[in-house]
Each structure stands twice: as structure tokens, then as C-alpha cells.
PDB file of N, CA and C in Angstrom:
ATOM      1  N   UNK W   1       1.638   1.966 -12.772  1.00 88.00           N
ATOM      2  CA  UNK W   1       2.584   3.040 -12.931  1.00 88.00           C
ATOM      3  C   UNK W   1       4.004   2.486 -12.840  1.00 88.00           C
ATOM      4  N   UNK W   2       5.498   3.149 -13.825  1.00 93.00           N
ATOM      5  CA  UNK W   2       6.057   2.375 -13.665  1.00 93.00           C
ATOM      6  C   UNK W   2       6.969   3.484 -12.381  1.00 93.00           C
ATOM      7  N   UNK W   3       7.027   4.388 -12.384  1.00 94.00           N
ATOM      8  CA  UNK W   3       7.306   5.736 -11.306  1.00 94.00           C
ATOM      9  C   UNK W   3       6.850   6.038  -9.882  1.00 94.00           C
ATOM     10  N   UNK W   4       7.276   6.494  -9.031  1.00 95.00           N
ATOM     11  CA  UNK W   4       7.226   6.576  -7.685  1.00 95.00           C
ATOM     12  C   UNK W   4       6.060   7.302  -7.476  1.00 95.00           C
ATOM     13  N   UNK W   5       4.949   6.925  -6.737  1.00 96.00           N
ATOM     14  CA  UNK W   5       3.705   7.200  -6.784  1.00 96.00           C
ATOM     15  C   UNK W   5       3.410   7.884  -5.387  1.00 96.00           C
ATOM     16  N   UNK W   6       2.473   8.957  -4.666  1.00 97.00           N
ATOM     17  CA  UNK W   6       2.387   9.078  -3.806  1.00 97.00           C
ATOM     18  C   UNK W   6       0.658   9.198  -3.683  1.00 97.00           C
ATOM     19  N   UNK W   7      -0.267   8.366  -3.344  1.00 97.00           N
ATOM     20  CA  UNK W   7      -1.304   7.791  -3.057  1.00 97.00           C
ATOM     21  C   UNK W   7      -2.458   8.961  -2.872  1.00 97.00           C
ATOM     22  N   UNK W   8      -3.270   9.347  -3.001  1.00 97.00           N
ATOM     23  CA  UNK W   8      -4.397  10.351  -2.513  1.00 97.00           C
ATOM     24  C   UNK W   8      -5.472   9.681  -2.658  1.00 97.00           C
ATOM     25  N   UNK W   9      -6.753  10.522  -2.324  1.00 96.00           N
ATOM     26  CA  UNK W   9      -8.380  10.109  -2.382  1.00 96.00           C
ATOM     27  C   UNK W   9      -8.732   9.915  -4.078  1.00 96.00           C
ATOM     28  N   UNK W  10      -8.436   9.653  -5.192  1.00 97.00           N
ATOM     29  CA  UNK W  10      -8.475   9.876  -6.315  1.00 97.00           C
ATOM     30  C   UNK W  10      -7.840   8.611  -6.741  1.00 97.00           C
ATOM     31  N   UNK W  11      -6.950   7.666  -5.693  1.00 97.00           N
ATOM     32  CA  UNK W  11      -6.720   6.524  -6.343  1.00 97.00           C
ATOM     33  C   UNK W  11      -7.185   5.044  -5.509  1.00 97.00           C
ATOM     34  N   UNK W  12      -7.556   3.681  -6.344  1.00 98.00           N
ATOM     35  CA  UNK W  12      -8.068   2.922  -5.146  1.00 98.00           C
ATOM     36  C   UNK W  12      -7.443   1.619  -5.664  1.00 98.00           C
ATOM     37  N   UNK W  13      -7.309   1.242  -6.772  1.00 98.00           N
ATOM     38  CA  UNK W  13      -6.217   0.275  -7.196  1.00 98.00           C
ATOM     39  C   UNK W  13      -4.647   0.724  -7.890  1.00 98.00           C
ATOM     40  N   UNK W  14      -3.859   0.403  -7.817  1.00 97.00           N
ATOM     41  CA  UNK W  14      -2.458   1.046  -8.245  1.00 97.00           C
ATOM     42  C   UNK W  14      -1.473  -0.286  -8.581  1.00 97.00           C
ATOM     43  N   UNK W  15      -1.000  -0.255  -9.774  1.00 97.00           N
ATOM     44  CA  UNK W  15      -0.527  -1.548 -10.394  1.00 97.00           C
ATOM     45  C   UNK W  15       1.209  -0.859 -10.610  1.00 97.00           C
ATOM     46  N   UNK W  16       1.773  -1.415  -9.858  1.00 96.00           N
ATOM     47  CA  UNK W  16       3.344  -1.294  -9.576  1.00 96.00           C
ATOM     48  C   UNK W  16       4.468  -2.215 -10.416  1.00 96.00           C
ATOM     49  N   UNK W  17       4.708  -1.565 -11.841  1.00 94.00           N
ATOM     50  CA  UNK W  17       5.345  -2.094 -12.808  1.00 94.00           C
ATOM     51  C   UNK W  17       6.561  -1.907 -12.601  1.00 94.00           C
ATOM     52  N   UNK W  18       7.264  -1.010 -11.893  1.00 88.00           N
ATOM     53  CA  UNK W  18       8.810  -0.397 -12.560  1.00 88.00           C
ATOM     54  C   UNK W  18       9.707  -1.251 -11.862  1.00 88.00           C
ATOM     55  N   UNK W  19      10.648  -0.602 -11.285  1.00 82.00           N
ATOM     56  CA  UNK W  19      11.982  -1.686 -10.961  1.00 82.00           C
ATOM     57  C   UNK W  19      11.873  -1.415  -9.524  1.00 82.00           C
ATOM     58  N   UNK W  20      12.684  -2.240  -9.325  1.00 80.00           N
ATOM     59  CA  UNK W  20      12.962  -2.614  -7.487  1.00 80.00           C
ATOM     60  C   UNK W  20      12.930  -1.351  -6.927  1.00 80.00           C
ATOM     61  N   UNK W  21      13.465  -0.185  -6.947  1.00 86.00           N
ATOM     62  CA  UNK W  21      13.564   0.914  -6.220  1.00 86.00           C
ATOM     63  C   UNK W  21      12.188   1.743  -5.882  1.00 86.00           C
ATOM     64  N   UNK W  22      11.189   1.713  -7.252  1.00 92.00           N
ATOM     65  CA  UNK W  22      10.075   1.627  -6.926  1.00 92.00           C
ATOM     66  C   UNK W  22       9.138   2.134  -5.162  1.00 92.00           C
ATOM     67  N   UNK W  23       8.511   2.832  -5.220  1.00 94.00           N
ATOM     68  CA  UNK W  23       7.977   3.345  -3.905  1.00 94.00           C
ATOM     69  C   UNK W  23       6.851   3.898  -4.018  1.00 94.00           C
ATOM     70  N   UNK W  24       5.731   3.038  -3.471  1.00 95.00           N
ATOM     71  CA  UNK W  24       4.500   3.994  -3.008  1.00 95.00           C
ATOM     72  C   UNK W  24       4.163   4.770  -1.763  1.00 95.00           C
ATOM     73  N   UNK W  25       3.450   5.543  -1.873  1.00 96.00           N
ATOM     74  CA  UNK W  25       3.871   6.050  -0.503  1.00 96.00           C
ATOM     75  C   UNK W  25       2.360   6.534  -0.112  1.00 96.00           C
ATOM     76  N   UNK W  26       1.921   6.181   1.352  1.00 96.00           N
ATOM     77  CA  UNK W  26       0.095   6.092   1.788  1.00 96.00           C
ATOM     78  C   UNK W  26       0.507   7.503   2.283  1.00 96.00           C
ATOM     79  N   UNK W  27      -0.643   7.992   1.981  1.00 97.00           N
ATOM     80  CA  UNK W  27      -1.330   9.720   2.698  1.00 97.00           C
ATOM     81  C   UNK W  27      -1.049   9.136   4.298  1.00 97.00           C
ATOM     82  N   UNK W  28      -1.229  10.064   4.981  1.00 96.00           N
ATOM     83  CA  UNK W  28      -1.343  10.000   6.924  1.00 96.00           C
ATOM     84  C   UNK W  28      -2.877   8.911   6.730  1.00 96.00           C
ATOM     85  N   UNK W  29      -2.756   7.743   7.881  1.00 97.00           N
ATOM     86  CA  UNK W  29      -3.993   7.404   8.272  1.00 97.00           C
ATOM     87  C   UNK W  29      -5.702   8.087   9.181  1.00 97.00           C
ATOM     88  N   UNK W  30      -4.369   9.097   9.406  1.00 97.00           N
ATOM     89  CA  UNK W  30      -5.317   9.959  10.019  1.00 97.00           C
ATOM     90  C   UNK W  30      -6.019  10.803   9.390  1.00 97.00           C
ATOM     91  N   UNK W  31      -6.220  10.823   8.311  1.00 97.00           N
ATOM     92  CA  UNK W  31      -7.018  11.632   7.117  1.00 97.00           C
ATOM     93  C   UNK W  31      -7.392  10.845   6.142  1.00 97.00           C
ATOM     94  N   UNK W  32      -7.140   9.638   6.494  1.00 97.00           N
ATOM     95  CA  UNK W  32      -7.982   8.277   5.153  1.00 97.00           C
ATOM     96  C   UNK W  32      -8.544   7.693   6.047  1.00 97.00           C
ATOM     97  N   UNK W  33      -9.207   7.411   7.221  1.00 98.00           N
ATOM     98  CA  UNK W  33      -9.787   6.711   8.043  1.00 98.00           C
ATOM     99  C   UNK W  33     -11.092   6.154   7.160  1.00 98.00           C
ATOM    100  N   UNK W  34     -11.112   4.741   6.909  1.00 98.00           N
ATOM    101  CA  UNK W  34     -11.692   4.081   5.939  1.00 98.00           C
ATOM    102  C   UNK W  34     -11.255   3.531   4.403  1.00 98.00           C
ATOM    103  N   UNK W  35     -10.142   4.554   4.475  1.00 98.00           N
ATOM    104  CA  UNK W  35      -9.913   4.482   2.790  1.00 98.00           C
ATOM    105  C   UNK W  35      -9.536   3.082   2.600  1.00 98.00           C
ATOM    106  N   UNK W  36      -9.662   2.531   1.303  1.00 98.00           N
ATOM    107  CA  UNK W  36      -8.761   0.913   0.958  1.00 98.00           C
ATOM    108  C   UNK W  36      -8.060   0.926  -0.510  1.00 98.00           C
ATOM    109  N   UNK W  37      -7.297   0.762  -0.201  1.00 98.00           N
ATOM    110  CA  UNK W  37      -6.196   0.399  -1.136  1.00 98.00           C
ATOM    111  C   UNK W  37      -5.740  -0.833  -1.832  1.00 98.00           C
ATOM    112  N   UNK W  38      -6.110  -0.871  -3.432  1.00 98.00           N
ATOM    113  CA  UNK W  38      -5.366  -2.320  -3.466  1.00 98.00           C
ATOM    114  C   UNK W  38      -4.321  -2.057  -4.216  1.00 98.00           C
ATOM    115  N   UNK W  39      -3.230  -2.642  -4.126  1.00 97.00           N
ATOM    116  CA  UNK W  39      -1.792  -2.594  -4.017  1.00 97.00           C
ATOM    117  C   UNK W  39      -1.116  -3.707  -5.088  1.00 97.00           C
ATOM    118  N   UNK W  40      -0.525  -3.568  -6.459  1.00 96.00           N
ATOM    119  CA  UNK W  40      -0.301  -4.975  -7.036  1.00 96.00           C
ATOM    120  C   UNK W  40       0.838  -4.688  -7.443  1.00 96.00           C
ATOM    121  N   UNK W  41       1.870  -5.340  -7.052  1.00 96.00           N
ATOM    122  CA  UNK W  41       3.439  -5.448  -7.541  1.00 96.00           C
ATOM    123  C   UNK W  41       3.480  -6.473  -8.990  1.00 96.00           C
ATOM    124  N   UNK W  42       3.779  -6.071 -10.142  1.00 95.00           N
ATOM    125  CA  UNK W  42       3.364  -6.838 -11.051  1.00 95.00           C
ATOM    126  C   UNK W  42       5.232  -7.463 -11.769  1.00 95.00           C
ATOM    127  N   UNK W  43       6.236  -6.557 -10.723  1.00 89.00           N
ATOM    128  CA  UNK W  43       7.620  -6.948 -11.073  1.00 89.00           C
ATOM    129  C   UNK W  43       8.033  -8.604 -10.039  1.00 89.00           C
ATOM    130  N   UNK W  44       9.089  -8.753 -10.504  1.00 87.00           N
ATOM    131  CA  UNK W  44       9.931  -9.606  -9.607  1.00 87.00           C
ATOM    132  C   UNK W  44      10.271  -9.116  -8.325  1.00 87.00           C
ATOM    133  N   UNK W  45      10.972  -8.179  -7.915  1.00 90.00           N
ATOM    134  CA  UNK W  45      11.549  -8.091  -7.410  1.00 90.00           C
ATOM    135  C   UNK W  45      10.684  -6.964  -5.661  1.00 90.00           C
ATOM    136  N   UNK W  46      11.117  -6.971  -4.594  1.00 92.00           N
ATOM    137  CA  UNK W  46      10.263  -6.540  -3.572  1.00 92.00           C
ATOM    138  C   UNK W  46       9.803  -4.499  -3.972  1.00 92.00           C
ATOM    139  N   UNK W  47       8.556  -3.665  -3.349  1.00 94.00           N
ATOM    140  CA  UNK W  47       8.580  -2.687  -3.985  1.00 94.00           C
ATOM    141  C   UNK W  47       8.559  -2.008  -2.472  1.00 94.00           C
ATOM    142  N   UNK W  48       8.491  -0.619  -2.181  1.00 93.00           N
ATOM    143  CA  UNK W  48       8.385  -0.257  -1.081  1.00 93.00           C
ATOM    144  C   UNK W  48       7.145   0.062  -0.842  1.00 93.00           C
ATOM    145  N   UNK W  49       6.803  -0.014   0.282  1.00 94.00           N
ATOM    146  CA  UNK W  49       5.648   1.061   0.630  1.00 94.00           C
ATOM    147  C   UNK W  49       5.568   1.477   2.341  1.00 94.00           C
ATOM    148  N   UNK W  50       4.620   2.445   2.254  1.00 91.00           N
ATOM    149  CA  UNK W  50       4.890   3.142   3.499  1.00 91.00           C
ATOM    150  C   UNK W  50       4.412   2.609   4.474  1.00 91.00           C
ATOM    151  N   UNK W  51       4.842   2.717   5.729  1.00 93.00           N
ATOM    152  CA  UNK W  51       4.531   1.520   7.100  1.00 93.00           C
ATOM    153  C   UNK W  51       3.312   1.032   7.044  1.00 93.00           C
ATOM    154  N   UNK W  52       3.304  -0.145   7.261  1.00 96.00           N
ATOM    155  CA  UNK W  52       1.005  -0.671   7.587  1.00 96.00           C
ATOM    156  C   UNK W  52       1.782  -1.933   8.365  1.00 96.00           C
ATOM    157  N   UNK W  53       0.407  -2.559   8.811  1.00 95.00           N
ATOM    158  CA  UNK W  53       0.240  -3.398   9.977  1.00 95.00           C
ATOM    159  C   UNK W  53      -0.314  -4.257   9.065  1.00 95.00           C
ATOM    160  N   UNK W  54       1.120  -5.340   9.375  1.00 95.00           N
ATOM    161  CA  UNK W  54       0.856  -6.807   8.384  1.00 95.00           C
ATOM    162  C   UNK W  54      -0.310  -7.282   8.588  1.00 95.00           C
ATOM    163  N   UNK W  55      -0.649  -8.577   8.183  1.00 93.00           N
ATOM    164  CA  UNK W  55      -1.455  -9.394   8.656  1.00 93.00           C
ATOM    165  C   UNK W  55      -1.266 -10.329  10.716  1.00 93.00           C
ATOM    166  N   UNK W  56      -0.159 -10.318  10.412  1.00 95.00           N
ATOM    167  CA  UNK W  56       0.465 -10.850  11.477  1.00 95.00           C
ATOM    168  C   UNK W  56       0.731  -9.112  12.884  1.00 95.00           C
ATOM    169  N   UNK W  57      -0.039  -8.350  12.638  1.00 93.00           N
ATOM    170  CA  UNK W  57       0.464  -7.117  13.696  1.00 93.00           C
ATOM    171  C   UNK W  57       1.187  -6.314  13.120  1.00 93.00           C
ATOM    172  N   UNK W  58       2.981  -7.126  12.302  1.00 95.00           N
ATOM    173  CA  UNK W  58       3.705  -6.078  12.587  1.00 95.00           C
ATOM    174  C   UNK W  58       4.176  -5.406  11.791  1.00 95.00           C
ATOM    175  N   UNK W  59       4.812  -4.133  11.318  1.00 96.00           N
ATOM    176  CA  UNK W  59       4.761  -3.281  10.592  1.00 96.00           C
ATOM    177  C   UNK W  59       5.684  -3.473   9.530  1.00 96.00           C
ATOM    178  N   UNK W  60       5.006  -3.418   8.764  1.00 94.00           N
ATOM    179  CA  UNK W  60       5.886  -3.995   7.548  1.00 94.00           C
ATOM    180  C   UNK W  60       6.271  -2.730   6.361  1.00 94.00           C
ATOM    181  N   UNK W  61       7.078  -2.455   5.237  1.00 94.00           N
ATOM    182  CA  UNK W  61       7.022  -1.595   4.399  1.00 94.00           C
ATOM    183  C   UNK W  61       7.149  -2.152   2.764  1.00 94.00           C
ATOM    184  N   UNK W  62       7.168  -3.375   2.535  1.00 92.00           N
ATOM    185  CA  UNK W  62       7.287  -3.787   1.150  1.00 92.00           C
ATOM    186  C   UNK W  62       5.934  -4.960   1.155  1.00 92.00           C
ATOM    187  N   UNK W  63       6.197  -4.836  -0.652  1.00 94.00           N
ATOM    188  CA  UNK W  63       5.245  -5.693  -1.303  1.00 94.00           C
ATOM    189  C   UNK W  63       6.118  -6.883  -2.251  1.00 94.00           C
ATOM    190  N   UNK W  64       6.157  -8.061  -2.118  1.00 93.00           N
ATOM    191  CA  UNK W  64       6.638  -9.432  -2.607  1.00 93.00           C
ATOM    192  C   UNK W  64       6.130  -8.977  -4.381  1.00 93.00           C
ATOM    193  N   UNK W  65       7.130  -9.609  -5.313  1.00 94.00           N
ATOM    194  CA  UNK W  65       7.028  -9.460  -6.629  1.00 94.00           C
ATOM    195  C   UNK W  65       6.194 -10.405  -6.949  1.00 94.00           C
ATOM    196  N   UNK W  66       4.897 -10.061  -8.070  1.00 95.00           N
ATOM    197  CA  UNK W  66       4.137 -10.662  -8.551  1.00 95.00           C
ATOM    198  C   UNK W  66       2.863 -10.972  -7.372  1.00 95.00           C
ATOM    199  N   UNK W  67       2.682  -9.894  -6.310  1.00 96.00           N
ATOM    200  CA  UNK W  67       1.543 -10.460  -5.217  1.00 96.00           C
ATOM    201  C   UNK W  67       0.580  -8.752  -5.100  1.00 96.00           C
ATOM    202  N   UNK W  68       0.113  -9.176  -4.005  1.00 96.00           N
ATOM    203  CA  UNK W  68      -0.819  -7.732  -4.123  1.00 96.00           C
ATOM    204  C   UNK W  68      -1.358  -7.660  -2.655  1.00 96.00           C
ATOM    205  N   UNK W  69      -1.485  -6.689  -2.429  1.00 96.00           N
ATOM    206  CA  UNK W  69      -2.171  -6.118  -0.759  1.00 96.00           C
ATOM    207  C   UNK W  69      -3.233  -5.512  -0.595  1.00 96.00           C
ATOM    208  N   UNK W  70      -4.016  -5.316  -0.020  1.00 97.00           N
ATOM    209  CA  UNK W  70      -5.439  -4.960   0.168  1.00 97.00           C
ATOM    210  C   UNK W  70      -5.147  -4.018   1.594  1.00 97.00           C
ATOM    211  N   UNK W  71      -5.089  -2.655   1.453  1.00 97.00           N
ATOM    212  CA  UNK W  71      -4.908  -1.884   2.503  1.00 97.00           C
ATOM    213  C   UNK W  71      -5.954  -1.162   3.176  1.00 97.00           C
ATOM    214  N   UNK W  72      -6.222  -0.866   4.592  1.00 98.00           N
ATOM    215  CA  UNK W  72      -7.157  -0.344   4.934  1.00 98.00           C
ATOM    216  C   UNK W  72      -7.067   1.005   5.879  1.00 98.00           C
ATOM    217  N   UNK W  73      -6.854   2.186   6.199  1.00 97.00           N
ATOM    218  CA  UNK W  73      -6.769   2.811   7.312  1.00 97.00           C
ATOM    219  C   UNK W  73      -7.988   2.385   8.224  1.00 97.00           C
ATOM    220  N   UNK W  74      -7.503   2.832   9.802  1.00 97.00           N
ATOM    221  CA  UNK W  74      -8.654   2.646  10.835  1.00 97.00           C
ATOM    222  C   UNK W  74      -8.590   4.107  11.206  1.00 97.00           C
ATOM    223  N   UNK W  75      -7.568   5.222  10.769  1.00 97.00           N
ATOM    224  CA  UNK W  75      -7.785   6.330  11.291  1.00 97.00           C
ATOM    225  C   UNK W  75      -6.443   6.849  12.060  1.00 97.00           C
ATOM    226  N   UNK W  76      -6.196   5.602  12.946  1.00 97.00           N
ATOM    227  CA  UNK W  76      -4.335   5.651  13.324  1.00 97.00           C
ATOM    228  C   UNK W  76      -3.447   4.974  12.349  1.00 97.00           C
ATOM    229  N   UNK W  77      -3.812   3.623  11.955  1.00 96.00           N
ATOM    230  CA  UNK W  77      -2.524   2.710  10.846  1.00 96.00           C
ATOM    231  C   UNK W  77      -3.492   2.430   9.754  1.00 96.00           C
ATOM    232  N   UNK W  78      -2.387   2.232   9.057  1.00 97.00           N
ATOM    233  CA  UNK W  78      -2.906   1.648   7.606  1.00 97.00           C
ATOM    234  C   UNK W  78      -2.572  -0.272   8.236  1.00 97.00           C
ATOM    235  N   UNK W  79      -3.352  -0.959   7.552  1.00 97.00           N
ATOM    236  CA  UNK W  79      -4.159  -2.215   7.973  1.00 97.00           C
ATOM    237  C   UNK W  79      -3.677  -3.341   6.775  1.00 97.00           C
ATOM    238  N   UNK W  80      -2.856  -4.229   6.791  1.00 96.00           N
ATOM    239  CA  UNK W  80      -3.253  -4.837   5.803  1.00 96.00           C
ATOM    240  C   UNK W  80      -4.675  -5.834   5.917  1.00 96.00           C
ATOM    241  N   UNK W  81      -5.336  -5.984   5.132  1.00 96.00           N
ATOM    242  CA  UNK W  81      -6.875  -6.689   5.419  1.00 96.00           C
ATOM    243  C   UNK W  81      -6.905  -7.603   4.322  1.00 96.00           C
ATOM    244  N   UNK W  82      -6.037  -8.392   3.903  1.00 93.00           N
ATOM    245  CA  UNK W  82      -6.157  -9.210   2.304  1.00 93.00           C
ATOM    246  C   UNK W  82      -4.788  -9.242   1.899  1.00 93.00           C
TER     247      UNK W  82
END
């Protein structure tokens, strides 16, 4: 999509074309408990997205140009897992 996207049960990969301003945005974790998300920034430049728990713990909100994220809820946070 190249437009500001806001995530539901109906989507599970999402390919993030448009420009830097760009923003996805995750449902509450508390109502996707399980859900996974894969996440692919296919621009240059960083995209937003809504708070998750890096790999490293800490809470991060963007995606690096040309990379991709693998998201998970546990029910409280969204997870990065990949």
C-alpha cells in the first residue's frame, strides 16, 4: 500500500511502498493476542509504526527502508519475533 494503513484481523502481510511519512498503525494487543504480522518497508527511507517490543526489549516505532518485521501480540505488546 502506498497510503496510511490501519491494520485489522483481515490483514497478515502488508508491503509499505509510499514515502517517508508513511504510517501503519497495530489494532490494541489486547484484542490480537496471537495475531502476526509481517511488515515490509519496500522504500528508502524509515516508515512508522505503532509501539512493539524490539528484538532487544525496547520499544521501538519505525521500520528501516528496504527491511521487514515479523510482529507478534502476546495479548499486552506487540513483539517483534523476526
Amino acid at each position: 500500500t502506498s497510503s496510511n494503513i490501519t491494520l485489522n484481523e483481515t490483514n497478515y502481510t502488508v508491503v509499505l511502498t509510499g514515502g517517508n511519512s508513511q504510517t501503519a498503525t497495530l489494532p490494541s494487543a489486547s484484542s490480537s493476542n496471537g495475531r502476526i504480522y509481517i511488515i515490509t518497508n519496500q522504500g528508502n527511507g524509515t516508515k512508522t509504526i505503532s509501539s512493539y517490543k524490539a528484538l532487544n526489549g525496547n520499544n521501538s516505532t519505525g521500520i528501516s527502508g528496504n527491511s521487514a518485521v515479523v510482529l507478534q501480540s502476546n495479548g499486552t505488546y506487540w513483539y517483534r519475533i523476526q
